[in-house]
mmCIF file of C-alpha atoms in Angstrom:
data_model
loop_
_atom_site.group_PDB
_atom_site.id
_atom_site.type_symbol
_atom_site.label_atom_id
_atom_site.label_comp_id
_atom_site.label_asym_id
_atom_site.label_seq_id
_atom_site.Cartn_x
_atom_site.Cartn_y
_atom_site.Cartn_z
ATOM 1 C CA MET A 1 20.304 -31.848 3.373
ATOM 2 C CA ASP A 2 18.137 -28.626 2.267
ATOM 3 C CA GLU A 3 14.678 -30.175 1.403
ATOM 4 C CA GLY A 4 12.743 -28.142 -0.713
ATOM 5 C CA LEU A 5 15.240 -25.519 -1.448
ATOM 6 C CA THR A 6 16.522 -24.771 -4.729
ATOM 7 C CA GLY A 7 19.923 -25.240 -5.747
ATOM 8 C CA THR A 8 20.225 -22.253 -7.932
ATOM 9 C CA SER A 9 21.407 -19.967 -4.913
ATOM 10 C CA VAL A 10 23.482 -20.987 -1.744
ATOM 11 C CA LYS A 11 22.307 -18.065 0.034
ATOM 12 C CA ASN A 12 19.242 -19.764 2.040
ATOM 13 C CA ARG A 13 20.659 -23.529 2.308
ATOM 14 C CA VAL A 14 21.567 -23.545 5.731
ATOM 15 C CA GLN A 15 22.606 -27.094 5.660
ATOM 16 C CA PHE A 16 25.184 -26.308 2.697
ATOM 17 C CA GLN A 17 26.411 -23.353 4.812
ATOM 18 C CA GLN A 18 26.806 -25.597 7.763
ATOM 19 C CA MET A 19 28.865 -28.187 5.734
ATOM 20 C CA ILE A 20 31.096 -25.518 4.207
ATOM 21 C CA LYS A 21 31.603 -23.846 7.668
ATOM 22 C CA ASP A 22 32.532 -27.527 9.327
ATOM 23 C CA ALA A 23 34.819 -28.061 6.234
ATOM 24 C CA LEU A 24 36.795 -24.786 6.711
ATOM 25 C CA GLU A 25 36.938 -25.539 10.582
ATOM 26 C CA GLY A 26 38.672 -28.771 9.622
ATOM 27 C CA LYS A 27 35.641 -31.144 10.606
ATOM 28 C CA ILE A 28 35.576 -32.292 6.949
ATOM 29 C CA ASP A 29 38.262 -33.748 5.061
ATOM 30 C CA TYR A 30 36.477 -34.649 1.987
ATOM 31 C CA ILE A 31 33.150 -34.074 0.457
ATOM 32 C CA ILE A 32 31.240 -36.263 -2.108
ATOM 33 C CA ALA A 33 28.428 -35.104 -4.195
ATOM 34 C CA LYS A 34 26.289 -37.091 -6.329
ATOM 35 C CA SER A 35 26.440 -34.446 -8.908
ATOM 36 C CA ILE A 36 27.382 -30.869 -9.665
ATOM 37 C CA SER A 37 23.667 -30.097 -10.082
ATOM 38 C CA ARG A 38 23.140 -31.386 -6.653
ATOM 39 C CA PHE A 39 26.112 -29.184 -5.210
ATOM 40 C CA ALA A 40 24.777 -25.945 -6.729
ATOM 41 C CA ARG A 41 23.136 -25.138 -10.341
ATOM 42 C CA ASN A 42 24.923 -21.511 -9.931
ATOM 43 C CA THR A 43 28.167 -21.407 -12.126
ATOM 44 C CA VAL A 44 29.421 -18.729 -9.800
ATOM 45 C CA ASP A 45 28.644 -20.509 -6.490
ATOM 46 C CA THR A 46 29.917 -23.689 -7.691
ATOM 47 C CA LEU A 47 33.293 -22.279 -8.546
ATOM 48 C CA GLU A 48 33.577 -19.939 -5.943
ATOM 49 C CA TYR A 49 33.148 -22.795 -2.976
ATOM 50 C CA THR A 50 35.199 -25.645 -4.623
ATOM 51 C CA ARG A 51 38.024 -22.998 -5.031
ATOM 52 C CA LEU A 52 37.485 -21.575 -1.286
ATOM 53 C CA LEU A 53 37.760 -25.588 -0.158
ATOM 54 C CA LYS A 54 40.728 -26.337 -2.543
ATOM 55 C CA GLU A 55 42.523 -23.421 -0.956
ATOM 56 C CA LYS A 56 42.429 -25.510 2.580
ATOM 57 C CA GLY A 57 43.016 -28.402 0.854
ATOM 58 C CA ILE A 58 39.506 -30.143 0.700
ATOM 59 C CA GLY A 59 38.449 -31.649 -2.405
ATOM 60 C CA VAL A 60 35.072 -32.461 -3.668
ATOM 61 C CA TYR A 61 34.463 -35.323 -5.572
ATOM 62 C CA PHE A 62 31.229 -35.381 -8.091
ATOM 63 C CA GLU A 63 30.084 -39.029 -8.748
ATOM 64 C CA GLU A 64 28.193 -38.492 -11.651
ATOM 65 C CA GLN A 65 30.737 -36.569 -13.599
ATOM 66 C CA SER A 66 33.779 -38.825 -12.002
ATOM 67 C CA LEU A 67 35.307 -35.357 -11.284
ATOM 68 C CA ASP A 68 37.753 -34.470 -8.299
ATOM 69 C CA THR A 69 38.391 -30.699 -7.632
ATOM 70 C CA LEU A 70 41.884 -31.534 -6.222
ATOM 71 C CA ASN A 71 43.158 -32.629 -9.933
ATOM 72 C CA VAL A 72 44.870 -30.061 -11.957
ATOM 73 C CA THR A 73 42.854 -30.212 -14.953
ATOM 74 C CA SER A 74 39.478 -30.131 -12.634
ATOM 75 C CA GLU A 75 38.506 -26.642 -13.075
ATOM 76 C CA ILE A 76 38.015 -26.275 -16.766
ATOM 77 C CA PHE A 77 35.881 -29.414 -16.791
ATOM 78 C CA LEU A 78 34.095 -28.427 -13.518
ATOM 79 C CA THR A 79 33.508 -24.755 -15.339
ATOM 80 C CA ILE A 80 31.652 -26.516 -18.284
ATOM 81 C CA HIS A 81 29.773 -29.034 -16.365
ATOM 82 C CA ALA A 82 28.467 -26.278 -13.649
ATOM 83 C CA ALA A 83 27.424 -24.152 -16.697
ATOM 84 C CA PHE A 84 25.098 -26.988 -18.254
ATOM 85 C CA ALA A 85 23.750 -27.446 -14.420
ATOM 86 C CA GLN A 86 22.724 -23.817 -14.461
ATOM 87 C CA GLU A 87 21.231 -23.648 -17.814
ATOM 88 C CA GLU A 88 19.161 -27.059 -17.104
ATOM 89 C CA SER A 89 17.725 -25.216 -14.034
ATOM 90 C CA HIS A 90 16.985 -22.215 -16.200
ATOM 91 C CA SER A 91 15.204 -24.508 -18.604
ATOM 92 C CA ILE A 92 13.055 -26.137 -16.090
ATOM 93 C CA SER A 93 12.446 -22.759 -14.435
ATOM 94 C CA GLU A 94 10.909 -21.453 -17.847
ATOM 95 C CA ASN A 95 9.086 -24.524 -18.527
ATOM 96 C CA GLN A 96 7.387 -24.105 -15.024
ATOM 97 C CA LYS A 97 6.780 -20.607 -15.521
ATOM 98 C CA ARG A 98 5.279 -21.282 -18.997
ATOM 99 C CA GLY A 99 2.964 -23.700 -17.621
ATOM 100 C CA TYR A 100 1.507 -21.362 -14.818
ATOM 101 C CA ARG A 101 1.179 -18.688 -17.242
ATOM 102 C CA ASN A 102 -0.809 -20.957 -19.916
ATOM 103 C CA ARG A 103 -3.142 -21.535 -16.753
ATOM 104 C CA TYR A 104 -3.567 -18.024 -15.931
ATOM 105 C CA ALA A 105 -4.494 -17.315 -19.621
ATOM 106 C CA LEU A 106 -7.156 -20.147 -19.329
ATOM 107 C CA GLY A 107 -8.571 -18.439 -16.276
ATOM 108 C CA VAL A 108 -7.113 -21.330 -13.961
ATOM 109 C CA PRO A 109 -5.416 -19.555 -10.819
ATOM 110 C CA LYS A 110 -2.772 -21.222 -8.753
ATOM 111 C CA TRP A 111 -3.883 -21.623 -5.201
ATOM 112 C CA ALA A 112 -1.616 -19.929 -2.224
ATOM 113 C CA ALA A 113 -2.351 -20.034 1.267
ATOM 114 C CA THR A 114 -4.908 -17.005 2.033
ATOM 115 C CA PHE A 115 -6.089 -16.191 5.724
ATOM 116 C CA GLY A 116 -9.679 -16.711 5.682
ATOM 117 C CA TYR A 117 -9.835 -19.536 2.923
ATOM 118 C CA ARG A 118 -9.154 -23.234 2.596
ATOM 119 C CA CYS A 119 -8.617 -25.090 -0.771
ATOM 120 C CA GLU A 120 -10.618 -28.264 -0.776
ATOM 121 C CA GLU A 121 -9.488 -31.531 -2.450
ATOM 122 C CA ASN A 122 -11.603 -30.680 -5.839
ATOM 123 C CA GLY A 123 -9.909 -27.301 -5.951
ATOM 124 C CA GLU A 124 -12.714 -25.165 -4.559
ATOM 125 C CA TRP A 125 -11.756 -22.377 -2.502
ATOM 126 C CA ILE A 126 -14.032 -22.409 0.548
ATOM 127 C CA PRO A 127 -14.320 -19.717 3.371
ATOM 128 C CA HIS A 128 -12.874 -20.733 6.853
ATOM 129 C CA LYS A 129 -16.014 -19.568 9.272
ATOM 130 C CA LYS A 130 -13.619 -18.446 11.865
ATOM 131 C CA GLU A 131 -11.156 -16.652 10.016
ATOM 132 C CA ALA A 132 -13.518 -15.180 7.679
ATOM 133 C CA LYS A 133 -15.296 -13.424 10.732
ATOM 134 C CA ILE A 134 -11.688 -11.998 11.525
ATOM 135 C CA VAL A 135 -11.505 -10.599 8.278
ATOM 136 C CA GLN A 136 -14.706 -8.885 8.196
ATOM 137 C CA LEU A 137 -13.986 -7.551 11.516
ATOM 138 C CA ILE A 138 -10.748 -5.918 10.085
ATOM 139 C CA PHE A 139 -12.839 -4.268 7.160
ATOM 140 C CA GLU A 140 -15.516 -3.178 9.601
ATOM 141 C CA LYS A 141 -13.118 -1.506 11.647
ATOM 142 C CA TYR A 142 -11.336 -0.009 8.809
ATOM 143 C CA LEU A 143 -14.440 1.687 7.162
ATOM 144 C CA ALA A 144 -15.458 2.843 10.637
ATOM 145 C CA GLY A 145 -12.168 4.972 10.821
ATOM 146 C CA ASP A 146 -10.045 2.988 12.656
ATOM 147 C CA SER A 147 -6.147 2.942 11.710
ATOM 148 C CA ILE A 148 -4.273 -0.013 10.774
ATOM 149 C CA PRO A 149 -2.139 0.110 14.110
ATOM 150 C CA ASP A 150 -5.467 0.472 15.875
ATOM 151 C CA ILE A 151 -6.629 -2.768 14.287
ATOM 152 C CA CYS A 152 -3.712 -4.541 15.308
ATOM 153 C CA ARG A 153 -3.960 -3.254 18.798
ATOM 154 C CA HIS A 154 -7.398 -4.365 19.110
ATOM 155 C CA LEU A 155 -7.032 -7.738 17.796
ATOM 156 C CA MET A 156 -4.186 -8.381 20.018
ATOM 157 C CA SER A 157 -6.316 -7.214 22.886
ATOM 158 C CA LYS A 158 -8.947 -9.678 22.054
ATOM 159 C CA ARG A 159 -6.301 -12.126 21.745
ATOM 160 C CA VAL A 160 -7.190 -13.112 18.248
ATOM 161 C CA THR A 161 -5.128 -15.638 16.671
ATOM 162 C CA PRO A 162 -2.946 -13.929 14.038
ATOM 163 C CA PRO A 163 -2.273 -16.017 10.410
ATOM 164 C CA GLU A 164 -0.135 -19.113 10.641
ATOM 165 C CA GLY A 165 3.590 -18.607 10.952
ATOM 166 C CA GLU A 166 2.999 -15.205 12.715
ATOM 167 C CA LYS A 167 3.413 -14.548 16.284
ATOM 168 C CA THR A 168 1.396 -11.395 16.562
ATOM 169 C CA TRP A 169 -0.666 -9.112 14.357
ATOM 170 C CA HIS A 170 1.538 -6.697 12.387
ATOM 171 C CA PRO A 171 0.380 -3.444 10.519
ATOM 172 C CA HIS A 172 1.806 -5.563 6.965
ATOM 173 C CA THR A 173 -0.461 -8.499 7.539
ATOM 174 C CA VAL A 174 -3.443 -6.096 8.216
ATOM 175 C CA SER A 175 -2.734 -4.070 5.300
ATOM 176 C CA MET A 176 -2.268 -7.344 2.994
ATOM 177 C CA ILE A 177 -5.782 -8.279 4.066
ATOM 178 C CA LEU A 178 -7.247 -4.980 3.294
ATOM 179 C CA HIS A 179 -5.682 -4.865 -0.240
ATOM 180 C CA ASN A 180 -6.432 -8.527 -1.099
ATOM 181 C CA GLU A 181 -9.264 -8.815 -3.748
ATOM 182 C CA LYS A 182 -9.616 -12.673 -3.069
ATOM 183 C CA TYR A 183 -11.918 -11.738 -0.309
ATOM 184 C CA ILE A 184 -14.647 -9.895 -2.785
ATOM 185 C CA GLY A 185 -14.467 -13.470 -4.588
ATOM 186 C CA ASP A 186 -12.081 -12.139 -7.521
ATOM 187 C CA VAL A 187 -8.470 -13.549 -7.908
ATOM 188 C CA GLU A 188 -5.811 -11.163 -9.845
ATOM 189 C CA MET A 189 -3.085 -13.440 -11.304
ATOM 190 C CA GLN A 190 0.608 -12.490 -11.913
ATOM 191 C CA LYS A 191 0.862 -9.756 -9.684
ATOM 192 C CA SER A 192 4.636 -10.078 -9.671
ATOM 193 C CA TYR A 193 7.023 -12.144 -11.528
ATOM 194 C CA THR A 194 10.804 -13.688 -10.775
ATOM 195 C CA VAL A 195 13.103 -11.461 -12.832
ATOM 196 C CA SER A 196 15.962 -14.356 -12.607
ATOM 197 C CA HIS A 197 15.966 -17.768 -11.776
ATOM 198 C CA LEU A 198 19.390 -17.365 -9.893
ATOM 199 C CA THR A 199 18.605 -14.328 -7.490
ATOM 200 C CA HIS A 200 14.847 -15.323 -7.356
ATOM 201 C CA LYS A 201 14.027 -11.741 -7.027
ATOM 202 C CA LYS A 202 10.453 -10.744 -7.623
ATOM 203 C CA VAL A 203 9.234 -7.625 -8.834
ATOM 204 C CA LYS A 204 5.593 -6.121 -8.993
ATOM 205 C CA ASN A 205 4.224 -6.557 -12.343
ATOM 206 C CA ASP A 206 2.527 -3.501 -14.112
ATOM 207 C CA GLY A 207 1.367 -5.227 -16.920
ATOM 208 C CA LYS A 208 3.906 -4.164 -19.518
ATOM 209 C CA LYS A 209 6.301 -7.029 -19.592
ATOM 210 C CA ILE A 210 3.999 -9.823 -18.529
ATOM 211 C CA PRO A 211 0.215 -9.968 -18.902
ATOM 212 C CA LYS A 212 -1.897 -10.007 -15.852
ATOM 213 C CA TYR A 213 -5.066 -11.795 -15.455
ATOM 214 C CA TYR A 214 -8.306 -10.922 -13.435
ATOM 215 C CA ILE A 215 -11.063 -13.329 -12.577
ATOM 216 C CA HIS A 216 -14.673 -11.867 -11.387
ATOM 217 C CA ASP A 217 -16.381 -14.210 -9.105
ATOM 218 C CA HIS A 218 -14.142 -17.164 -8.860
ATOM 219 C CA HIS A 219 -15.197 -18.121 -5.304
ATOM 220 C CA THR A 220 -17.572 -17.277 -2.383
ATOM 221 C CA ALA A 221 -16.615 -13.571 -1.168
ATOM 222 C CA ILE A 222 -16.309 -12.550 2.441
ATOM 223 C CA ILE A 223 -16.428 -8.906 1.968
ATOM 224 C CA GLU A 224 -18.984 -6.952 0.072
ATOM 225 C CA ARG A 225 -17.783 -5.490 -3.285
ATOM 226 C CA ASP A 226 -18.667 -2.043 -2.316
ATOM 227 C CA ASP A 227 -17.077 -2.285 1.021
ATOM 228 C CA PHE A 228 -13.839 -3.379 -0.417
ATOM 229 C CA GLU A 229 -14.049 -0.240 -2.824
ATOM 230 C CA ILE A 230 -14.551 2.093 -0.287
ATOM 231 C CA ALA A 231 -11.490 0.418 1.662
ATOM 232 C CA GLN A 232 -9.527 0.998 -1.409
ATOM 233 C CA ARG A 233 -10.298 4.593 -1.477
ATOM 234 C CA ILE A 234 -9.316 5.058 2.160
ATOM 235 C CA LEU A 235 -6.079 3.205 1.771
ATOM 236 C CA ALA A 236 -5.061 5.159 -1.195
ATOM 237 C CA MET A 237 -5.944 8.733 0.806
ATOM 238 C CA ARG A 238 -3.981 7.552 3.730
ATOM 239 C CA ASP A 239 -1.147 6.335 1.529
ATOM 240 C CA SER A 240 1.968 8.512 2.613
ATOM 241 C CA HIS A 241 3.632 7.395 -0.784
ATOM 242 C CA LYS A 242 1.147 9.547 -2.497
ATOM 243 C CA GLY A 243 1.844 12.681 -0.821
ATOM 244 C CA CYS A 244 0.005 14.276 2.082
ATOM 245 C CA TYR A 245 -2.658 12.378 4.098
ATOM 246 C CA GLN A 246 -5.846 12.810 2.192
ATOM 247 C CA TYR A 247 -8.594 11.196 4.067
ATOM 248 C CA PRO A 248 -11.478 11.796 4.331
ATOM 249 C CA PHE A 249 -12.666 14.539 2.292
ATOM 250 C CA TYR A 250 -10.372 14.081 -0.991
ATOM 251 C CA GLY A 251 -12.580 14.175 -4.439
ATOM 252 C CA ILE A 252 -15.413 15.248 -2.283
ATOM 253 C CA LEU A 253 -14.353 18.846 -1.009
ATOM 254 C CA LYS A 254 -14.110 21.521 -3.746
ATOM 255 C CA CYS A 255 -12.556 24.941 -4.250
ATOM 256 C CA PRO A 256 -15.543 27.469 -4.023
ATOM 257 C CA PHE A 257 -13.761 29.522 -6.780
ATOM 258 C CA CYS A 258 -12.476 27.101 -9.487
ATOM 259 C CA GLY A 259 -14.298 23.653 -8.556
ATOM 260 C CA GLU A 260 -11.159 21.738 -8.449
ATOM 261 C CA ASN A 261 -10.480 19.184 -5.769
ATOM 262 C CA MET A 262 -9.091 20.882 -2.315
ATOM 263 C CA ALA A 263 -6.145 18.846 -0.432
ATOM 264 C CA ALA A 264 -5.099 18.757 2.987
ATOM 265 C CA VAL A 265 -1.606 19.921 4.068
ATOM 266 C CA PRO A 266 0.123 19.848 7.341
ATOM 267 C CA LEU A 267 0.469 23.418 8.822
ATOM 268 C CA ARG A 268 3.778 24.558 10.443
ATOM 269 C CA THR A 269 2.028 25.128 13.807
ATOM 270 C CA ARG A 270 1.958 23.243 17.050
ATOM 271 C CA GLY A 271 0.520 19.806 16.747
ATOM 272 C CA LEU A 272 0.988 19.995 12.922
ATOM 273 C CA GLU A 273 -2.816 20.789 12.376
ATOM 274 C CA ARG A 274 -4.128 19.706 8.617
ATOM 275 C CA ALA A 275 -5.813 22.121 6.705
ATOM 276 C CA TRP A 276 -7.526 22.004 3.348
ATOM 277 C CA THR A 277 -6.786 24.357 0.488
ATOM 278 C CA CYS A 278 -7.371 24.391 -3.370
ATOM 279 C CA ILE A 279 -4.603 22.503 -5.559
ATOM 280 C CA GLY A 280 -5.789 23.385 -8.902
ATOM 281 C CA LYS A 281 -4.320 21.393 -11.745
ATOM 282 C CA ASN A 282 -0.889 20.691 -13.131
ATOM 283 C CA GLY A 283 2.350 21.736 -11.780
ATOM 284 C CA LYS A 284 4.330 20.599 -8.656
ATOM 285 C CA THR A 285 3.620 23.420 -6.139
ATOM 286 C CA ARG A 286 0.484 24.857 -5.253
ATOM 287 C CA ARG A 287 1.873 28.362 -6.916
ATOM 288 C CA GLU A 288 2.314 26.658 -10.288
ATOM 289 C CA ARG A 289 -1.344 24.916 -10.003
ATOM 290 C CA THR A 290 -3.644 27.354 -9.468
ATOM 291 C CA ASP A 291 -4.578 31.294 -9.111
ATOM 292 C CA CYS A 292 -7.043 30.806 -6.467
ATOM 293 C CA PRO A 293 -6.685 32.623 -3.176
ATOM 294 C CA PRO A 294 -4.190 30.624 -0.941
ATOM 295 C CA ALA A 295 -6.741 30.449 1.874
ATOM 296 C CA CYS A 296 -7.055 27.356 3.969
ATOM 297 C CA VAL A 297 -9.611 25.753 6.395
ATOM 298 C CA LYS A 298 -8.230 23.691 9.569
ATOM 299 C CA GLU A 299 -9.709 20.270 9.349
ATOM 300 C CA LYS A 300 -11.517 20.303 12.422
ATOM 301 C CA TYR A 301 -13.995 23.089 11.489
ATOM 302 C CA ILE A 302 -14.898 20.853 8.271
ATOM 303 C CA LEU A 303 -15.313 17.720 10.305
ATOM 304 C CA ARG A 304 -17.590 19.490 12.925
ATOM 305 C CA ALA A 305 -19.761 21.117 10.097
ATOM 306 C CA VAL A 306 -20.179 17.826 7.970
ATOM 307 C CA LEU A 307 -21.218 15.881 11.574
ATOM 308 C CA GLN A 308 -23.967 18.667 12.268
ATOM 309 C CA ALA A 309 -25.302 18.368 8.759
ATOM 310 C CA PHE A 310 -25.297 14.507 9.224
ATOM 311 C CA ARG A 311 -27.131 14.924 12.687
ATOM 312 C CA GLU A 312 -29.468 17.269 11.301
ATOM 313 C CA ASN A 313 -30.584 14.692 8.172
ATOM 314 C CA TYR A 314 -30.146 11.578 10.334
ATOM 315 C CA LYS A 315 -31.056 11.950 13.769
ATOM 316 C CA SER A 316 -29.803 8.773 15.138
ATOM 317 C CA ILE A 317 -26.170 9.116 14.144
ATOM 318 C CA LYS A 318 -23.516 9.119 16.825
ATOM 319 C CA SER A 319 -20.293 9.128 15.062
ATOM 320 C CA LEU A 320 -19.233 9.996 11.427
ATOM 321 C CA LYS A 321 -17.727 7.455 9.288
ATOM 322 C CA TYR A 322 -16.324 7.458 5.931
ATOM 323 C CA PRO A 323 -18.749 5.118 4.122
ATOM 324 C CA MET A 324 -21.747 7.475 5.055
ATOM 325 C CA ILE A 325 -19.614 10.516 3.536
ATOM 326 C CA TYR A 326 -18.958 8.488 0.481
ATOM 327 C CA ARG A 327 -22.330 6.947 -0.124
ATOM 328 C CA GLU A 328 -24.386 10.088 0.616
ATOM 329 C CA ILE A 329 -22.594 12.962 -0.242
ATOM 330 C CA GLU A 330 -21.869 14.271 -4.065
ATOM 331 C CA HIS A 331 -19.461 16.993 -2.852
ATOM 332 C CA ILE A 332 -19.027 19.795 -0.058
ATOM 333 C CA THR A 333 -17.570 23.460 -0.914
ATOM 334 C CA PHE A 334 -17.549 26.678 0.583
ATOM 335 C CA ASP A 335 -19.482 30.010 -0.323
ATOM 336 C CA SER A 336 -17.124 31.848 -2.539
ATOM 337 C CA SER A 337 -17.733 35.357 -0.818
ATOM 338 C CA ASP A 338 -18.269 33.572 2.838
ATOM 339 C CA TRP A 339 -15.638 31.138 4.331
ATOM 340 C CA HIS A 340 -17.962 30.828 7.416
ATOM 341 C CA LEU A 341 -20.485 28.942 5.088
ATOM 342 C CA LEU A 342 -20.077 25.316 4.222
ATOM 343 C CA ILE A 343 -22.482 24.062 1.653
ATOM 344 C CA ILE A 344 -23.058 20.198 1.446
ATOM 345 C CA PHE A 345 -24.696 18.840 -2.034
ATOM 346 C CA TRP A 346 -26.370 15.230 -0.981
ATOM 347 C CA LYS A 347 -26.887 12.765 -3.626
ATOM 348 C CA ASN A 348 -30.478 12.935 -3.222
ATOM 349 C CA GLY A 349 -30.466 16.534 -4.475
ATOM 350 C CA GLN A 350 -30.886 18.372 -1.365
ATOM 351 C CA GLN A 351 -28.340 20.863 0.091
ATOM 352 C CA SER A 352 -27.286 21.755 3.728
ATOM 353 C CA ARG A 353 -25.779 25.210 4.479
ATOM 354 C CA VAL A 354 -23.703 25.005 7.901
ATOM 355 C CA HIS A 355 -22.314 28.087 9.406
ATOM 356 C CA ILE A 356 -18.776 27.549 10.793
ATOM 357 C CA ASP A 357 -17.714 29.463 13.966
ATOM 358 C CA TYR A 358 -14.172 30.044 13.904
ATOM 359 C CA GLU A 359 -12.335 30.099 17.435
ATOM 360 C CA LYS A 360 -10.015 32.443 16.556
ATOM 361 C CA LYS A 361 -9.726 35.491 14.100
ATOM 362 C CA SER A 362 -6.500 34.210 12.903
ATOM 363 C CA GLU A 363 -8.347 31.053 11.879
ATOM 364 C CA VAL A 364 -10.610 32.575 9.449
ATOM 365 C CA PRO A 365 -9.963 32.069 6.133
ATOM 366 C CA ALA A 366 -9.623 34.923 3.718
ATOM 367 C CA ASN A 367 -8.952 35.840 0.008
ATOM 368 C CA GLU A 368 -7.294 39.032 0.688
ATOM 369 C CA ILE A 369 -5.328 40.166 3.710
ATOM 370 C CA VAL A 370 -4.006 43.869 4.123
ATOM 371 C CA ILE A 371 -2.120 45.626 6.967
ATOM 372 C CA GLN A 372 -2.509 49.231 6.543
ATOM 373 C CA ASP A 373 -2.202 52.193 9.128
ATOM 374 C CA LYS A 374 -1.570 49.350 11.878
ATOM 375 C CA SER A 375 -5.042 47.765 11.068
ATOM 376 C CA VAL A 376 -5.735 44.512 9.479
ATOM 377 C CA TYR A 377 -8.440 43.945 6.725
ATOM 378 C CA LEU A 378 -9.642 40.517 5.811
ATOM 379 C CA ASP A 379 -11.487 40.801 2.442
ATOM 380 C CA GLY A 380 -11.941 44.618 3.129
ATOM 381 C CA VAL A 381 -13.368 43.780 6.813
ATOM 382 C CA LEU A 382 -11.711 45.560 9.681
ATOM 383 C CA MET A 383 -10.379 42.468 11.485
ATOM 384 C CA GLY A 384 -8.478 44.835 14.520
ATOM 385 C CA SER A 385 -5.920 47.527 15.319
ATOM 386 C CA SER A 386 -4.146 45.710 18.311
ATOM 387 C CA PRO A 387 -0.604 44.308 18.288
ATOM 388 C CA GLN A 388 -2.194 40.966 18.569
ATOM 389 C CA ASP A 389 -4.190 41.533 15.450
ATOM 390 C CA ILE A 390 -1.013 42.389 13.578
ATOM 391 C CA THR A 391 0.895 39.490 14.963
ATOM 392 C CA ALA A 392 -2.238 36.924 13.778
ATOM 393 C CA ALA A 393 -2.146 38.679 10.191
ATOM 394 C CA LYS A 394 1.620 38.147 10.013
ATOM 395 C CA SER A 395 1.003 34.798 11.040
ATOM 396 C CA ILE A 396 -1.733 34.134 8.284
ATOM 397 C CA LEU A 397 0.641 35.748 5.673
ATOM 398 C CA SER A 398 3.209 33.536 6.521
ATOM 399 C CA ILE A 399 1.088 30.360 6.243
ATOM 400 C CA ARG A 400 -0.153 31.557 3.043
ATOM 401 C CA GLU A 401 3.254 31.841 1.701
ATOM 402 C CA TYR A 402 3.836 28.207 2.889
ATOM 403 C CA LEU A 403 0.804 27.122 0.818
ATOM 404 C CA GLN A 404 1.849 28.706 -2.217
ATOM 405 C CA ASN A 405 5.191 26.962 -2.271
ATOM 406 C CA VAL A 406 4.008 23.489 -0.834
ATOM 407 C CA ARG A 407 4.611 20.576 -3.170
ATOM 408 C CA ILE A 408 1.205 18.610 -4.095
ATOM 409 C CA THR A 409 1.136 14.866 -5.266
ATOM 410 C CA ASP A 410 -2.099 13.849 -7.257
ATOM 411 C CA THR A 411 -4.229 11.436 -5.730
ATOM 412 C CA ASP A 412 -6.847 11.193 -8.427
ATOM 413 C CA ASN A 413 -5.977 8.096 -9.869
ATOM 414 C CA ILE A 414 -7.171 6.158 -6.574
ATOM 415 C CA PRO A 415 -7.298 2.228 -7.319
ATOM 416 C CA ILE A 416 -10.591 0.602 -6.792
ATOM 417 C CA VAL A 417 -11.049 -2.899 -8.336
ATOM 418 C CA LYS A 418 -9.196 -3.551 -11.494
ATOM 419 C CA ALA A 419 -10.952 -4.715 -14.546
ATOM 420 C CA PRO A 420 -10.154 -8.169 -16.092
ATOM 421 C CA ARG A 421 -7.543 -8.217 -18.889
ATOM 422 C CA LYS A 422 -9.207 -9.199 -22.165
#
């Protein structure tokens, strides 16, 4: 007997599948079922399996309908009764959905097991002290710059017990925790819905076909709302599905010429270093989006300069964390006539001007590169005349051509905390 499993699909009914297997292997001569709906509530499954058994000379007798599949006239009646059983299942399913949706519309969410919470007998959602600390640790390490795999390895090294039903900490589990609005005391209802009661396939709800509902401050929060919002920004900037990895400067680092966002792109160099360039607006490739010079700055130089500025303003700082950048900096840009000068605009109205020392001449961004009379000029200034300088200049020109054709995916619509549906 498959307890707790629906009869609309035999796919996950282990005991049912075992019974069919035993019958086909000659271990069962005859099957007696209380009714067709107990055998299967899917017309296709009912006919498929009764026909399969009949071919082997094995009959199925349905007590309620007094129907024996070995009888010649049984199939037409079986089809009719199976169709009624399927429709009955559909009706029950729709009634259940309607009941839940009416509750959601009234602001009454359905409890689902959530790591870090327990549901009391009175229906109140209460933080679980031990698990809540684990959730807080996950957010703390993620905001400090740790990747999700790093967090998993840390939890396993500390022998932290994973959620019930899991033997280890998986990246998917940590990601689900970081995305879950329940940890700030909110509840989003009807995030997904079942397309068919037969397949039980669920799809993500975009709110167009079926309404979504959101409740603020439904229960005690484990995570501060501001920390959760920052975590959502980091998740979006690290989402490979939205294009290149844009953490940590997307939306803060601005082009010195047009003021639009700069974005990170992987350079075709050893180690696939990342560099930041202007992406402009509209169009797919960078060439279609902006007329700004295709200059780029390797990320390591920006990180060093920003860290230096923070240390000058906050003497006690030991490492740079994204929440500090997000909370303290209005935006960052370069001097349009000098890529050696990074300018930081702080939210308190002050400015920091940090000089960047590039390790190689070929790494210095330039608005214009000219190779003339076996000499290389960057923005009109002689870079050098050696064969190495010529090779470096050609490398820069190759990178610039690559940048012009790189495809850019916008990351502007970063989801923070969704507003409740009116």
